[in-house]
CSV table of C-alpha atoms in Angstrom, one decimal:
chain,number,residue,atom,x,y,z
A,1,UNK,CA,20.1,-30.4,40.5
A,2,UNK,CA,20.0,-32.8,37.8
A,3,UNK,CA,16.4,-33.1,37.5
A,4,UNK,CA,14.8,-31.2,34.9
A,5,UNK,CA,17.9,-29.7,33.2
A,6,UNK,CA,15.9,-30.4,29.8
A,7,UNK,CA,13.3,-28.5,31.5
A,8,UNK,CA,15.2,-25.5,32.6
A,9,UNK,CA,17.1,-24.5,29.4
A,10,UNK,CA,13.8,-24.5,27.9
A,11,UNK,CA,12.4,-22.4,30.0
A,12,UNK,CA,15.3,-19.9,29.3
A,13,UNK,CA,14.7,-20.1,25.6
A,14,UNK,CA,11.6,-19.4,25.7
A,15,UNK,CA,12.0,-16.4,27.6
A,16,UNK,CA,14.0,-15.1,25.3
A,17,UNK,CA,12.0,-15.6,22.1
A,18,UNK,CA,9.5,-13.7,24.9
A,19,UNK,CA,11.9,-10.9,25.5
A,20,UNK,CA,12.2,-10.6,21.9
A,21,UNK,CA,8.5,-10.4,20.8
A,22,UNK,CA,8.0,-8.3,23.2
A,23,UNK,CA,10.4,-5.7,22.4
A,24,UNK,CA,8.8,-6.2,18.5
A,25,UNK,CA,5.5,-5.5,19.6
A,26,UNK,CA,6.5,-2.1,21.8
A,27,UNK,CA,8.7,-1.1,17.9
A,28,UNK,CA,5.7,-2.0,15.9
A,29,UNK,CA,3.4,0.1,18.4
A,30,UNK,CA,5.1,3.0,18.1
A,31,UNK,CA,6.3,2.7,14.3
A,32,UNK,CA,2.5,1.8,13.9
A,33,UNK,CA,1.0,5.4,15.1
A,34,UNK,CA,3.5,7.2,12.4
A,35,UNK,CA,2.7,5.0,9.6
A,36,UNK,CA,-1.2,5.8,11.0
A,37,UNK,CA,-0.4,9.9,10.4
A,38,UNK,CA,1.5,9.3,6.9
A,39,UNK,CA,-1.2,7.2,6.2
A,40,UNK,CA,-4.0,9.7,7.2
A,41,UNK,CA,-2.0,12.9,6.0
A,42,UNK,CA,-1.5,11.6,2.2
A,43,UNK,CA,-5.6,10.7,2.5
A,44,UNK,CA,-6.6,14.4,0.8
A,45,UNK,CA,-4.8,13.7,-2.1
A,46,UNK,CA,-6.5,10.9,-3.1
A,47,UNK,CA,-9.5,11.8,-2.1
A,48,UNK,CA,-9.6,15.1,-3.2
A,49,UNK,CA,-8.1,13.9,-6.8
A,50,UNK,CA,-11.1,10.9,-7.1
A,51,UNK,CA,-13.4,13.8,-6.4
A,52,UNK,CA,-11.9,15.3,-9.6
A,53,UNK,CA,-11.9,12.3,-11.4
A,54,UNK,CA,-15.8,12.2,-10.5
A,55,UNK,CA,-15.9,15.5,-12.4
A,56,UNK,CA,-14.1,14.9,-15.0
A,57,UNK,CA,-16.3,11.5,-15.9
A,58,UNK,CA,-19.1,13.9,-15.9
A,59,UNK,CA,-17.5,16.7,-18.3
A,60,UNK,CA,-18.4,16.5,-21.9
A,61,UNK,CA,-14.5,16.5,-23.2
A,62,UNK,CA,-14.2,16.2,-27.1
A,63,UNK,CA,-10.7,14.3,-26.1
A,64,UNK,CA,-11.2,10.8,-24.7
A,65,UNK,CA,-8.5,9.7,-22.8
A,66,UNK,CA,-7.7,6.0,-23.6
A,67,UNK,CA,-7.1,5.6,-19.5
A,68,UNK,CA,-11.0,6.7,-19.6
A,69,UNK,CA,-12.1,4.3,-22.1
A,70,UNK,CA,-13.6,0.7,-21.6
A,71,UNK,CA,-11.4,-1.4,-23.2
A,72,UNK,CA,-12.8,-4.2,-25.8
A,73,UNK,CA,-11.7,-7.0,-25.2
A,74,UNK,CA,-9.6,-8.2,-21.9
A,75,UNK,CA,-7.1,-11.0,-22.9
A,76,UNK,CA,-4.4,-9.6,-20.3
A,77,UNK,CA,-4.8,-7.8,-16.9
A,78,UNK,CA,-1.7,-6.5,-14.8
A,79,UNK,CA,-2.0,-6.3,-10.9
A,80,UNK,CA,0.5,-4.0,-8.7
A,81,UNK,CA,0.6,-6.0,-5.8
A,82,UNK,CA,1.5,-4.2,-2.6
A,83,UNK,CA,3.0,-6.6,0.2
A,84,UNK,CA,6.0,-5.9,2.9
A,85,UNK,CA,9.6,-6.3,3.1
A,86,UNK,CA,9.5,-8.0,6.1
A,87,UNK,CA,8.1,-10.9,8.1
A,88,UNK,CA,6.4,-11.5,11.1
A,89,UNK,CA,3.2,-9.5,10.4
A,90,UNK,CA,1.0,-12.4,11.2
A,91,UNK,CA,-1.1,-13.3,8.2
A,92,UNK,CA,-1.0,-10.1,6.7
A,93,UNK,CA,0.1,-10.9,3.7
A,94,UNK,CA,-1.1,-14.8,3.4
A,95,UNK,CA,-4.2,-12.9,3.5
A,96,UNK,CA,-4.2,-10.7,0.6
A,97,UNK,CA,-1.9,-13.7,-1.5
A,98,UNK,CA,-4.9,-16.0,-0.7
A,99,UNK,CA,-7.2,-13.5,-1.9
A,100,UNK,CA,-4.8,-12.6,-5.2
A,101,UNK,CA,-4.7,-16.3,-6.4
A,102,UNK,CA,-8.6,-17.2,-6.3
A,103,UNK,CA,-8.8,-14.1,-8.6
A,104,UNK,CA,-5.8,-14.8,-10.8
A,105,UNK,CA,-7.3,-18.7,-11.1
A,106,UNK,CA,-10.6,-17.2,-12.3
A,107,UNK,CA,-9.0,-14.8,-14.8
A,108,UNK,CA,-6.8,-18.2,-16.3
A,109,UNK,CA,-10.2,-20.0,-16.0
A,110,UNK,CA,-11.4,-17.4,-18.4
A,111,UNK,CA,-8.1,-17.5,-20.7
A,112,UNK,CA,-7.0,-14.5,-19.5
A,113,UNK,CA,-3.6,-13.9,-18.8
A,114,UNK,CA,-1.9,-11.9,-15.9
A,115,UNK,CA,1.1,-9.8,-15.5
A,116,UNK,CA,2.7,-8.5,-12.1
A,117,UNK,CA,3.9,-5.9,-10.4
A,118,UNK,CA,5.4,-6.6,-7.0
A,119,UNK,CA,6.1,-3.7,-4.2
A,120,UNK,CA,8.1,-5.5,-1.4
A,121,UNK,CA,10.0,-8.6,-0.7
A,122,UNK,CA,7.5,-11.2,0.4
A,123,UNK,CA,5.3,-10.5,-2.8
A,124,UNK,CA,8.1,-10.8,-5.3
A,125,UNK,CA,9.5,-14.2,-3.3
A,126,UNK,CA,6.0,-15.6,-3.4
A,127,UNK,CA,4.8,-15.0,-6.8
A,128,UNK,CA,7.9,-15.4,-8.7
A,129,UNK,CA,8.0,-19.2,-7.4
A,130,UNK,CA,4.0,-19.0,-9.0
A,131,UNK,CA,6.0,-19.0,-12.6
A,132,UNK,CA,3.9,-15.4,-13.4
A,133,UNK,CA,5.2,-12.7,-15.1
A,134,UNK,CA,6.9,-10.1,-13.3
A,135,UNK,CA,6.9,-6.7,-15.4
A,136,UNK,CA,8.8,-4.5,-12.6
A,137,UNK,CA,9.8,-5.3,-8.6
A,138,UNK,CA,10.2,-2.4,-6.0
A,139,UNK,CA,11.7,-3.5,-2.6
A,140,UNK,CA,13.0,-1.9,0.4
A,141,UNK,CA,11.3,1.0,0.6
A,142,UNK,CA,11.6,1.4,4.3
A,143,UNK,CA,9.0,2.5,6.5
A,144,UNK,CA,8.7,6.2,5.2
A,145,UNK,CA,8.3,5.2,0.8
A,146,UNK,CA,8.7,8.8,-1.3
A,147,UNK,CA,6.5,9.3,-3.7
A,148,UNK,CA,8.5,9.5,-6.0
A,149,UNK,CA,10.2,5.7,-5.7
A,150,UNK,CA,7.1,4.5,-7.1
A,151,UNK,CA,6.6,6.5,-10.6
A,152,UNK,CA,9.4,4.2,-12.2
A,153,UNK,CA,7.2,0.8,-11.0
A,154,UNK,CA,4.2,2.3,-11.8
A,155,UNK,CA,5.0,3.5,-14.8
A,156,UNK,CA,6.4,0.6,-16.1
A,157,UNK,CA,2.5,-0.9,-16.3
A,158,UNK,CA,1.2,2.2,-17.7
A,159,UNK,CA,3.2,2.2,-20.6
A,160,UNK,CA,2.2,-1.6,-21.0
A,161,UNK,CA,-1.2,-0.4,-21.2
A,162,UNK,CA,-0.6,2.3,-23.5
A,163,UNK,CA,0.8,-0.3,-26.0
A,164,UNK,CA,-2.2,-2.7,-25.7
A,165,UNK,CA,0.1,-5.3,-23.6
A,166,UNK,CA,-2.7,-5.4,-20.8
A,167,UNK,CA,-6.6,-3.8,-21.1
A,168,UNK,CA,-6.7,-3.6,-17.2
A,169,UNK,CA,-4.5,-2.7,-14.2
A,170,UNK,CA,-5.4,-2.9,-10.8
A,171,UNK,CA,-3.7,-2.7,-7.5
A,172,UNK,CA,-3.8,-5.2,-4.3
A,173,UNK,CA,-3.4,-4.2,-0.8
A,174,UNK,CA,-4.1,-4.3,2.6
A,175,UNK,CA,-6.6,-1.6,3.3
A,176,UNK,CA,-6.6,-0.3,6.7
A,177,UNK,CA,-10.0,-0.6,8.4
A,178,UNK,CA,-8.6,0.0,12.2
A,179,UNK,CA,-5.6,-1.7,14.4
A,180,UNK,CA,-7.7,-4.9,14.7
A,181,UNK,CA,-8.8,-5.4,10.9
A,182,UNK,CA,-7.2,-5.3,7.9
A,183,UNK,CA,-8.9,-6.2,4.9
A,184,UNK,CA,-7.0,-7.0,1.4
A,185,UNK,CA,-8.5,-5.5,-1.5
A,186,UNK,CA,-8.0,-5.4,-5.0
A,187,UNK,CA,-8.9,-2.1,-6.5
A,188,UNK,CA,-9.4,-1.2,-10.7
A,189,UNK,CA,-7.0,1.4,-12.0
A,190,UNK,CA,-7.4,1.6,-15.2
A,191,UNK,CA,-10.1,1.7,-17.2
A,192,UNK,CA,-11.2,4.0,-14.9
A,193,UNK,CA,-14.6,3.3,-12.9
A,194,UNK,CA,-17.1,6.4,-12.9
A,195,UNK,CA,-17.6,8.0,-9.8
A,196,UNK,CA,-20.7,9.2,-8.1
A,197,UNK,CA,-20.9,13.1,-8.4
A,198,UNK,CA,-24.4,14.2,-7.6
A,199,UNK,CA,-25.6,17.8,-9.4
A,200,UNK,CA,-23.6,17.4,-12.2
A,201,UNK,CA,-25.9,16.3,-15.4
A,202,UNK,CA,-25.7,19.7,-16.9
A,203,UNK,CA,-23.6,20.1,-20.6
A,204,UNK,CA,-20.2,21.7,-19.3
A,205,UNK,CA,-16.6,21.0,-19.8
A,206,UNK,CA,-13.2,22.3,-18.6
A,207,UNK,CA,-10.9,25.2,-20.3
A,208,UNK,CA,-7.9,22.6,-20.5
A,209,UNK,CA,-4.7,24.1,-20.5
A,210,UNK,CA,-2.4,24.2,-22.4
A,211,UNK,CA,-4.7,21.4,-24.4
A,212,UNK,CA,-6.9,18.8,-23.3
A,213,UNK,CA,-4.8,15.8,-24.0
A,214,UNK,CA,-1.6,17.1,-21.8
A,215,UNK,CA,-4.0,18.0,-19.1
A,216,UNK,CA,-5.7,14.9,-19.3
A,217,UNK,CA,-2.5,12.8,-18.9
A,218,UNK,CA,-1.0,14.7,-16.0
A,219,UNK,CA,-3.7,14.8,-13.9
A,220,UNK,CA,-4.8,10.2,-14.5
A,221,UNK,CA,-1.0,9.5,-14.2
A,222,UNK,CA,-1.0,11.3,-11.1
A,223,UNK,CA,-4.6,10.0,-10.0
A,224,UNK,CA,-3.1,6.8,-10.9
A,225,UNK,CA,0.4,7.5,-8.4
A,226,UNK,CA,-1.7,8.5,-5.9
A,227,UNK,CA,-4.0,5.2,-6.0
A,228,UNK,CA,-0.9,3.6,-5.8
A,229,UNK,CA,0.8,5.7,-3.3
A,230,UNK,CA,-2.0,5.3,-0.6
A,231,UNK,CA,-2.6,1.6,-1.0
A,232,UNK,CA,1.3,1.2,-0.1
A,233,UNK,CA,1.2,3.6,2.9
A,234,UNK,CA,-2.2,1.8,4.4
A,235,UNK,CA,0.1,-1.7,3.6
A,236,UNK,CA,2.5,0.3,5.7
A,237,UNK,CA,0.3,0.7,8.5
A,238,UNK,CA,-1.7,-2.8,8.3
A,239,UNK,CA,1.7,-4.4,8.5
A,240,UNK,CA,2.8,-2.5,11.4
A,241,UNK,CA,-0.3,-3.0,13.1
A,242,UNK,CA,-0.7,-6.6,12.4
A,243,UNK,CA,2.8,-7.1,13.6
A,244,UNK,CA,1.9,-5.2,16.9
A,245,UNK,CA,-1.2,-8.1,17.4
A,246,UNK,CA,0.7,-11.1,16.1
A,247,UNK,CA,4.0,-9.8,18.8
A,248,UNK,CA,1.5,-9.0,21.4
A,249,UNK,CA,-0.1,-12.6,20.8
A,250,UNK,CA,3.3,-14.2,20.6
A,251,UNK,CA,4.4,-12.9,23.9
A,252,UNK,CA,1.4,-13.7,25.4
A,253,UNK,CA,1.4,-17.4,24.5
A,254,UNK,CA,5.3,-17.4,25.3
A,255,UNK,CA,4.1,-16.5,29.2
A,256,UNK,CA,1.6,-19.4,28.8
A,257,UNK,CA,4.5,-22.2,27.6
A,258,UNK,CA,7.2,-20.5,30.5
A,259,UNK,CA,4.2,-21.0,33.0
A,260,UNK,CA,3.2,-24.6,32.5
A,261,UNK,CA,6.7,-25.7,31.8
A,262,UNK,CA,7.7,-24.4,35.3
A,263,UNK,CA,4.6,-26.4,36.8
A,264,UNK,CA,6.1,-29.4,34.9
A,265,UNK,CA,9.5,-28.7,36.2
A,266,UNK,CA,8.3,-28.2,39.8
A,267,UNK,CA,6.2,-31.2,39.8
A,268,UNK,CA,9.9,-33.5,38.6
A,269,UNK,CA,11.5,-31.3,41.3
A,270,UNK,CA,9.2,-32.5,44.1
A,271,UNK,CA,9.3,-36.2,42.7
A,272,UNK,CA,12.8,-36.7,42.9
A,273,UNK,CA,12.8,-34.7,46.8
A,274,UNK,CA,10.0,-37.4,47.8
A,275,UNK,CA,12.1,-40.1,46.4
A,276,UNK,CA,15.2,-39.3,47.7
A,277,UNK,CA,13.7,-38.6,51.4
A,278,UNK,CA,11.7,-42.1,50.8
A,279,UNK,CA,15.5,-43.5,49.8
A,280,UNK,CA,17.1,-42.4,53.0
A,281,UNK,CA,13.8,-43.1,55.2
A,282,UNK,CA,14.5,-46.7,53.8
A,283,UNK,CA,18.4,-46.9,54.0
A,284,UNK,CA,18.0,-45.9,57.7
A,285,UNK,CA,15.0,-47.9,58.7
A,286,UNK,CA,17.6,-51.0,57.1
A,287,UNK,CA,20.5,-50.3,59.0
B,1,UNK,CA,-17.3,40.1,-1.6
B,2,UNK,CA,-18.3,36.2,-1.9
B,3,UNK,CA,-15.6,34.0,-1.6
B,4,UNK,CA,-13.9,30.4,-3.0
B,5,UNK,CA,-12.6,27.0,-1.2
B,6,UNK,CA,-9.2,26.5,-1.6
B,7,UNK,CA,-7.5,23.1,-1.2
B,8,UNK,CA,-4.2,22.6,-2.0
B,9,UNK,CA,-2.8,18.9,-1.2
B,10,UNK,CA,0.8,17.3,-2.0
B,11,UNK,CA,0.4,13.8,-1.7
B,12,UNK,CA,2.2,13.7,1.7
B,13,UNK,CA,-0.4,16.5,3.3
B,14,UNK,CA,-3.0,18.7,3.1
B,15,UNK,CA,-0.9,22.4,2.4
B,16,UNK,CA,-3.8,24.7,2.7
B,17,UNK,CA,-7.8,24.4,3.0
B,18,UNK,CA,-9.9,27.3,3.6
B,19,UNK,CA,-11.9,29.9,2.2
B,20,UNK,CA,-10.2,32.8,-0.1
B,21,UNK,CA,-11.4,35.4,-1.8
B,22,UNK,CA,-9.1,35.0,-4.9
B,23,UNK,CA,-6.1,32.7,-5.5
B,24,UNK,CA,-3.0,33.0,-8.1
B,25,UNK,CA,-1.4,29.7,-9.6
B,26,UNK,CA,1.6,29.8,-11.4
B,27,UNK,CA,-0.5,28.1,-14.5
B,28,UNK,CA,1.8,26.3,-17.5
B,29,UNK,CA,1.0,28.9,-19.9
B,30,UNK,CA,0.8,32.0,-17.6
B,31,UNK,CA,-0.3,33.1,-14.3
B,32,UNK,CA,-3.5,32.5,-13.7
B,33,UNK,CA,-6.0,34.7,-11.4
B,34,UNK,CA,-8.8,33.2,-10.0
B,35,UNK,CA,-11.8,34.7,-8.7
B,36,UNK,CA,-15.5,33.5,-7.1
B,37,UNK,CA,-17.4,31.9,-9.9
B,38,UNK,CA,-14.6,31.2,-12.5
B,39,UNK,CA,-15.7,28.8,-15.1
B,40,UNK,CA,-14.7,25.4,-14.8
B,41,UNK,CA,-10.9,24.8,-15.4
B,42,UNK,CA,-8.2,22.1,-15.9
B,43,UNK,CA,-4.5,23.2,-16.0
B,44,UNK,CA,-1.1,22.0,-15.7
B,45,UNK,CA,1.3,24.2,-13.4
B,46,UNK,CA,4.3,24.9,-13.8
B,47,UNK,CA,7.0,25.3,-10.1
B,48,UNK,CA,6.2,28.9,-8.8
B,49,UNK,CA,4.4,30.3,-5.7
B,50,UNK,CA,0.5,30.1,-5.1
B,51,UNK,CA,-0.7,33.0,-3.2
B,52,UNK,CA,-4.3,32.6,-1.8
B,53,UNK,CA,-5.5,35.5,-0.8
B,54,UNK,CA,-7.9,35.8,2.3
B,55,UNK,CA,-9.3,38.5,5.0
B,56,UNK,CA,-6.5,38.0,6.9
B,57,UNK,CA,-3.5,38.0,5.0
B,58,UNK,CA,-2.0,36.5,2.1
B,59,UNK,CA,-0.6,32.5,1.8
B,60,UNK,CA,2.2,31.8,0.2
B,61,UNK,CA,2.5,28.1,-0.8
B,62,UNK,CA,5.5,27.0,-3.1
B,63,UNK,CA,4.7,24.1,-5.6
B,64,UNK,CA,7.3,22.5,-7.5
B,65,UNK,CA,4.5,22.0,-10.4
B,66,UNK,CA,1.5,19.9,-10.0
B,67,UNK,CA,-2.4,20.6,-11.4
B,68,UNK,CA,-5.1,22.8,-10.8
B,69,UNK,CA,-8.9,22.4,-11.0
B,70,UNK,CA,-10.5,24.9,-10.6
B,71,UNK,CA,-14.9,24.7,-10.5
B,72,UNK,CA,-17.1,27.6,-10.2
B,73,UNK,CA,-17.0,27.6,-6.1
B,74,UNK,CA,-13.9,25.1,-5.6
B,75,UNK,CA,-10.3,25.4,-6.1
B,76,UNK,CA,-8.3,22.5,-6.0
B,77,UNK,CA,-4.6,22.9,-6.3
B,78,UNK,CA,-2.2,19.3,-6.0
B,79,UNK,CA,1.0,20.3,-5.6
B,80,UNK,CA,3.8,17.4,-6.7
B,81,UNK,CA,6.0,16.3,-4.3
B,82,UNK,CA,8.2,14.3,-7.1
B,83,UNK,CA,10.6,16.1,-9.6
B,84,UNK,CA,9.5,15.6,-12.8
B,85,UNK,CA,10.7,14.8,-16.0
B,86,UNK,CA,10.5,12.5,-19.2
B,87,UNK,CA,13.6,11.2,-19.2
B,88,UNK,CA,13.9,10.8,-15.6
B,89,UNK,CA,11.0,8.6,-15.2
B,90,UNK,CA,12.0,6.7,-17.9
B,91,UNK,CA,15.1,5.5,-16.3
B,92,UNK,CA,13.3,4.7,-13.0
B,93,UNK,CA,11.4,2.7,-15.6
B,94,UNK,CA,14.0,0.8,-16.4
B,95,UNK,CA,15.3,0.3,-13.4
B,96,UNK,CA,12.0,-1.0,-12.0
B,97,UNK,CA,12.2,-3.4,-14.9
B,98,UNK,CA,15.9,-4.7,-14.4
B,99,UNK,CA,14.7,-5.3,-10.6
B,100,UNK,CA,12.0,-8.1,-12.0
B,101,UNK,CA,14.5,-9.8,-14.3
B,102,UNK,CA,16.7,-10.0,-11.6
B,103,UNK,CA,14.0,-11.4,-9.4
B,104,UNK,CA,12.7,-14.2,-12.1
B,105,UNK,CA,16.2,-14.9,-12.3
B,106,UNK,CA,17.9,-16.2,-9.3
B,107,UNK,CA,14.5,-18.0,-8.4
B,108,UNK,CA,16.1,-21.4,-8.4
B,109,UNK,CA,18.9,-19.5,-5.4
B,110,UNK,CA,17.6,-22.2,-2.4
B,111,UNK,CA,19.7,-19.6,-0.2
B,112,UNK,CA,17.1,-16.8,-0.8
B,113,UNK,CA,15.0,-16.4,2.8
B,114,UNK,CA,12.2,-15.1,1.1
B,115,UNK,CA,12.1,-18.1,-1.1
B,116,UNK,CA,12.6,-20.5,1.7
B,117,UNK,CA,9.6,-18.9,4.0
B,118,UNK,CA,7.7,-19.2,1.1
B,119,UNK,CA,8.8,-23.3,0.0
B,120,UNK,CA,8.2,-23.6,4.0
B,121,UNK,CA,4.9,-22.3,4.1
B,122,UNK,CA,3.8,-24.4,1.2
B,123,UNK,CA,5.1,-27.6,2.9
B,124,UNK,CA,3.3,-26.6,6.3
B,125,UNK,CA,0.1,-26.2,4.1
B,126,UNK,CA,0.7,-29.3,2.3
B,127,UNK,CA,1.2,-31.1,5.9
B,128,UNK,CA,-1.9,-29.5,7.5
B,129,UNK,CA,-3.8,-30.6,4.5
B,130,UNK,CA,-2.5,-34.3,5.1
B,131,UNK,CA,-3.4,-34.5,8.7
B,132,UNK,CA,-6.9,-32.9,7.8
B,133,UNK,CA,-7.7,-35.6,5.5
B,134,UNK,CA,-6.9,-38.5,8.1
B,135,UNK,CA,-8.8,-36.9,10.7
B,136,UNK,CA,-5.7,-36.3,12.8
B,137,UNK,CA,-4.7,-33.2,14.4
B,138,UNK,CA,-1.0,-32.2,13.8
């Protein structure tokens, strides 16, 4: 029939944009629970090093690590912005951009310059069009990262704060709260911020070996890593659960369009039957 | 015999946790023994075999280097999952770095998607904004 052609073929289009959310939400779903294990298994690590880190603030060590130091004055801050490769992760990382640039405004309120990091695609597209500068970029890291594809990038700002380039680093991701939340956070590396150790006011400090300084460096370049390690694998994880709502929601309103377009299309369907019955009625009522 | 909690964590997973009643490290200046009630120490290792030692056996954990902090009741071992070296990390460096020159480079390539999403999502803002402000609803 000739009615509703227009109708028809948009029906079928939209059932296939349908057909394909769909089948992204059921990938995300099940790439989500992996990126949930990875992301829970590398969780000792970093908590376990913090804890030493809350130690460590507490020892009395004659060698002050500059990493442990407050630096004077700030005139330059680097961020490591964790973001993902990909799309279609609903406002995932909109979200944490949003919440970058209202901080990056108030440090050049304050004169204070900033210098980048960017892990993934969609960070490095976005903020390289912002005209900041980009020290190091890591991309397509997949959905299982080593951690040992992040000691160049992080590296790169370490040694920029070893030579008084920046006095602060931090890191911005999406921390993973559960599958419905994800909240972006921004999170000081370096100077590092004491912990709370309870129990611990008494006058001791560590046998370092083989001397305090190597020691030292090891384990905050490592705290450091790991920091930076478990913000990308909770990314991971945010994005793939974010991508599992945002599919889940697509598909969902995709059903919504298909179902009042057919109610559209039946309505022009049983117009033009009524008209042509009334045509004939009225040709044969003539003759 | 009193006994010591033993962590030892790679940054991928937790390799061990438990109690022990001593544990060896392959330490960077020699094999270290420790016991219940050591005094507080920080120390590099160096790739070798940790053995914790328990009632019921004996673990053996390879690391391929890593830390160890030990406190009087607490030993905490992190094992490195990464191969480590100067030189090696200084080309990953560099590498890193080449990647964000090439990025600030080819940011006036209209053909790059990232870009586009990105010069898209500004418009759409920009739009929104617009319709806001005369009270309209796109």
């Amino acid at each position: 029939m000739a009615v509703g052609k227009e109708i028809k073929t948009q029906i079928a289009s939209i059932k296939n944009t349908q057909k394909i959310t769909s089948a992204m939400e059921m990938v995300a779903a099940s790439k989500m629970k992996k990126a949930q294990n990875r992301m829970l298994a590398s969780r000792p690590y970093s908590e376990k090093i913090s804890k030493v880190i809350g130690h460590l603030t507490y020892a009395h060590s004659e060698f002050e690590h500059p990493y442990m130091k407050e630096a004077g004055d700030v005139k330059r801050v680097g961020i490591i912005i964790v973001s993902s490769d990909r799309g279609l992760c609903g406002g995932l990382n909109t979200n944490l951009f949003r919440s970058l640039l209202k901080q990056v405004a108030d440090y050049q309120a304050k004169g204070i310059e900033v210098d980048i990091c960017t892990i993934g695609k969609k960070a490095t597209a976005f903020f390289k069009n912002l005209g900041l500068n980009i020290k190091s970029v890591l991309t397509d890291l997949g959905d299982t990262p080593h951690f040992d594809d992040l000691l160049g990038t992080v590296k790169v700002m370490l040694d920029a704060y070893d030579e008084g380039e920046i006095q602060q680093l931090s890191v911005a991701y999406n921390r993973f709260e559960n599958t419905m939340t994800q909240v972006p956070t921004v999170a000081q590396l370096v100077p590092m911020v004491a912990g709370e150790v309870d129990d611990m006011d008494h006058h001791w400090d560590y046998i370092y070996e083989p001397d305090a300084e190597e020691a030292l460096n090891a384990l905050l370049v490592r705290y450091i890593e790991a920091l930076v390690y478990q913000g990308l694998v909770e990314n991971i994880a945010c994005e793939q659960s974010s991508r599992m709502i945002s599919m889940k929601s697509a598909t969902d309103n995709a059903g919504d369009m298909v179902q009042e377009l057919e109610l559209v299309y039946n309505k022009a369907r049983q117009a033009a039957i009524t008209q042509e019955i009334s045509e004939i009625v009225s040709g044969a009522s003539a003759v | 015999m009193s006994t010591i909690h033993v962590d030892v964590v790679s940054a991928t997973e937790s390799l061990y946790s438990g109690e022990a009643n001593c544990v060896f490290a392959p330490g960077s200046t020699g094999e270290l023994g420790i016991y219940p009630k050591h005094v507080a120490l920080l120390s590099t290792l160096k790739p070798g075999e940790v053995r914790v030692e328990t009632d019921k056996g004996v673990e053996s954990i390879y690391v391929s280097g890593g830390i160890v902090e030990v406190q009087p009741n607490v030993v905490t071992i992190f094992s490195d999952t990464a191969i480590r070296a100067h030189d090696l990390d200084e080309s990953k460096a560099l590498e890193a770095k080449q990647r964000a020159e090439e990025a600030m480079a080819d940011s006036d390539n209209g053909h790059d998607v990232g870009t586009t999403q990105a010069a898209l999502a500004e418009a759409m803002a920009q739009l929104q904004m617009i319709s806001k402000m005369r009270g309209k609803k796109l």
